Short mmCIF file of C-alpha atoms in Angstrom, two decimals:
data_model
loop_
_atom_site.label_atom_id
_atom_site.label_comp_id
_atom_site.label_asym_id
_atom_site.label_seq_id
_atom_site.Cartn_x
_atom_site.Cartn_y
_atom_site.Cartn_z
CA UNK A 126 0.00 0.00 0.00
CA UNK A 127 1.11 3.53 -0.72
CA UNK A 128 0.92 6.34 1.81
CA UNK A 129 -0.96 9.53 0.94
CA UNK A 130 -0.82 12.82 2.87
CA UNK A 131 -4.14 14.62 2.32
CA UNK A 132 -3.97 18.37 3.00
CA UNK A 133 -7.43 19.91 2.92
CA UNK A 134 -8.78 23.40 3.40
CA UNK A 135 -12.15 23.13 5.17
CA UNK A 136 -12.97 26.75 4.22
CA UNK A 137 -12.55 26.40 0.44
CA UNK A 138 -15.50 26.99 -1.84
CA UNK A 139 -18.82 26.13 -0.23
CA UNK A 140 -17.03 24.45 2.69
CA UNK A 141 -18.55 21.05 1.93
CA UNK A 142 -15.34 19.03 1.53
CA UNK A 143 -15.10 18.52 5.29
CA UNK A 144 -18.42 16.66 5.08
CA UNK A 145 -17.10 14.37 2.33
CA UNK A 146 -13.70 13.45 3.77
CA UNK A 147 -14.80 9.94 4.73
CA UNK A 148 -15.92 9.33 1.14
CA UNK A 149 -12.49 10.49 -0.09
CA UNK A 150 -10.56 8.32 2.36
CA UNK A 151 -12.74 5.34 1.42
CA UNK A 152 -12.11 5.83 -2.34
CA UNK A 153 -8.37 6.21 -1.82
CA UNK A 154 -8.18 3.18 0.48
CA UNK A 155 -9.96 1.06 -2.13
CA UNK A 156 -7.28 2.27 -4.55
CA UNK A 157 -4.45 1.06 -2.32
CA UNK A 158 -3.61 4.13 -0.23
CA UNK A 159 -3.19 4.58 3.48
CA UNK A 160 -4.41 8.15 4.00
CA UNK A 161 -3.22 10.67 6.57
CA UNK A 162 -5.64 13.61 6.60
CA UNK A 163 -4.32 17.05 7.58
CA UNK A 164 -6.80 19.89 8.11
CA UNK A 165 -5.34 23.32 7.45
CA UNK A 166 -6.03 25.99 10.02
CA UNK A 167 -4.25 28.85 8.21
CA UNK A 168 -1.89 29.55 5.34
CA UNK A 169 1.06 29.23 7.70
CA UNK A 170 -0.30 25.86 8.76
CA UNK A 171 0.17 24.54 5.21
CA UNK A 172 3.90 25.35 5.37
CA UNK A 173 4.18 23.63 8.75
CA UNK A 174 2.13 20.60 7.75
CA UNK A 175 4.13 19.89 4.61
CA UNK A 176 7.04 18.91 6.87
CA UNK A 177 5.11 15.75 7.88
CA UNK A 178 5.13 14.28 4.36
CA UNK A 179 8.54 12.56 4.45
CA UNK A 180 7.14 9.06 4.84
CA UNK A 181 4.40 9.55 2.25
CA UNK A 182 4.48 8.59 -1.43
CA UNK A 183 2.07 11.27 -2.62
CA UNK A 184 0.67 14.57 -1.40
CA UNK A 185 -3.00 15.20 -2.14
CA UNK A 186 -4.49 18.66 -1.78
CA UNK A 187 -8.14 19.58 -1.58
CA UNK A 188 -8.94 23.23 -1.85
CA UNK A 189 -9.07 25.96 -4.42
CA UNK A 190 -6.38 27.56 -6.54
CA UNK A 191 -5.00 29.46 -3.54
CA UNK A 192 -4.62 26.35 -1.40
CA UNK A 193 -2.98 24.44 -4.26
CA UNK A 194 -0.63 27.38 -4.84
CA UNK A 195 0.44 27.46 -1.19
CA UNK A 196 0.99 23.68 -1.09
CA UNK A 197 3.22 23.90 -4.16
CA UNK A 198 5.20 26.78 -2.64
CA UNK A 199 5.56 24.83 0.62
CA UNK A 200 6.80 21.78 -1.31
CA UNK A 201 9.41 23.87 -3.10
CA UNK A 202 10.44 25.66 0.09
CA UNK A 203 11.05 22.30 1.79
CA UNK A 204 12.58 20.66 -1.29
CA UNK A 205 9.84 18.03 -1.55
CA UNK A 206 9.55 16.35 -4.94
CA UNK A 207 6.54 14.02 -4.88
CA UNK A 208 3.44 13.61 -7.02
CA UNK A 209 0.66 16.04 -6.16
CA UNK A 210 -2.94 14.84 -6.39
CA UNK A 211 -5.62 17.49 -6.67
CA UNK A 212 -9.20 17.28 -5.42
CA UNK A 213 -10.82 20.59 -6.40
CA UNK A 214 -13.06 22.07 -3.73
CA UNK A 215 -12.60 25.80 -4.21
CA UNK A 216 -14.80 28.46 -5.74
CA UNK A 217 -13.42 28.60 -9.29
CA UNK A 218 -10.93 25.70 -9.48
CA UNK A 219 -9.30 27.20 -12.57
CA UNK A 220 -6.13 25.13 -12.32
CA UNK A 221 -7.91 21.81 -11.82
CA UNK A 222 -10.23 22.64 -14.70
CA UNK A 223 -7.22 23.41 -16.92
CA UNK A 224 -5.81 19.97 -16.08
CA UNK A 225 -9.14 18.32 -16.92
CA UNK A 226 -9.96 17.39 -13.32
CA UNK A 227 -13.72 17.46 -12.86
CA UNK A 228 -15.53 18.98 -9.93
CA UNK A 229 -16.84 15.62 -8.69
CA UNK A 230 -14.76 14.41 -5.77
CA UNK A 231 -15.11 10.77 -6.84
CA UNK A 232 -13.72 11.56 -10.31
CA UNK A 233 -10.72 13.35 -8.82
CA UNK A 234 -10.06 10.40 -6.49
CA UNK A 235 -10.29 7.99 -9.43
CA UNK A 236 -7.70 10.02 -11.36
CA UNK A 237 -5.35 9.89 -8.36
CA UNK A 238 -5.83 6.13 -7.90
CA UNK A 239 -5.20 5.53 -11.62
CA UNK A 240 -1.98 7.51 -11.34
CA UNK A 241 -2.84 10.00 -14.07
CA UNK A 242 0.22 12.26 -14.11
CA UNK A 243 0.55 15.59 -15.90
CA UNK A 244 3.64 17.76 -15.81
CA UNK A 245 3.08 21.50 -15.65
CA UNK A 246 5.21 24.61 -15.56
CA UNK A 247 5.47 26.96 -12.64
CA UNK A 248 5.88 30.69 -12.89
CA UNK A 249 7.97 32.69 -10.44
CA UNK A 250 7.77 36.30 -9.32
CA UNK A 251 10.45 37.33 -6.83
CA UNK A 252 10.55 34.44 -4.31
CA UNK A 253 7.02 33.10 -4.92
CA UNK A 254 5.87 30.49 -7.40
CA UNK A 255 2.47 30.42 -9.06
CA UNK A 256 0.58 27.76 -10.98
CA UNK A 257 -1.73 29.26 -13.57
CA UNK A 258 -2.39 32.92 -12.84
CA UNK A 259 -0.48 35.76 -11.26
CA UNK A 260 -2.87 38.59 -10.44
CA UNK A 261 -3.08 41.67 -8.27
CA UNK A 262 -5.63 44.30 -7.38
CA UNK A 263 -9.27 43.97 -8.39
CA UNK A 264 -8.62 40.95 -10.62
CA UNK A 265 -8.09 38.74 -7.59
CA UNK A 266 -11.73 39.31 -6.60
CA UNK A 267 -13.36 38.75 -10.00
CA UNK A 268 -13.90 34.97 -9.84
CA UNK A 269 -15.52 35.26 -6.43
CA UNK A 270 -18.04 37.83 -7.59
#
């Protein structure tokens, strides 16, 4: 069995992922994973939690684009090079949509279990990395409204 570290943001999107976590763990266990769930309490908490992934084969993140972005930055900051599974649960989920990951949690879990891997480029501004969009000002509020 492989070990998966599941970082999830309970405040992403409509906040319903926290009610579906047992369904996610069940799907991943059926696919051969032992799952360690990690509930984020803050952005800083993501950077602290990523340190606990040493014994895991894969990191799985559930949240929106912001949560995914912070997890990737935390992985780079701590020199962690592991596959990253994505379960979209944010408001817009632009990055997951770009990768073809559907909004249904079961579909995202199936993609992780099947080992569907996609390489993607990261952008960098100063000391921060970004996945699909770098924005500032009013643009950061557009998808929410």
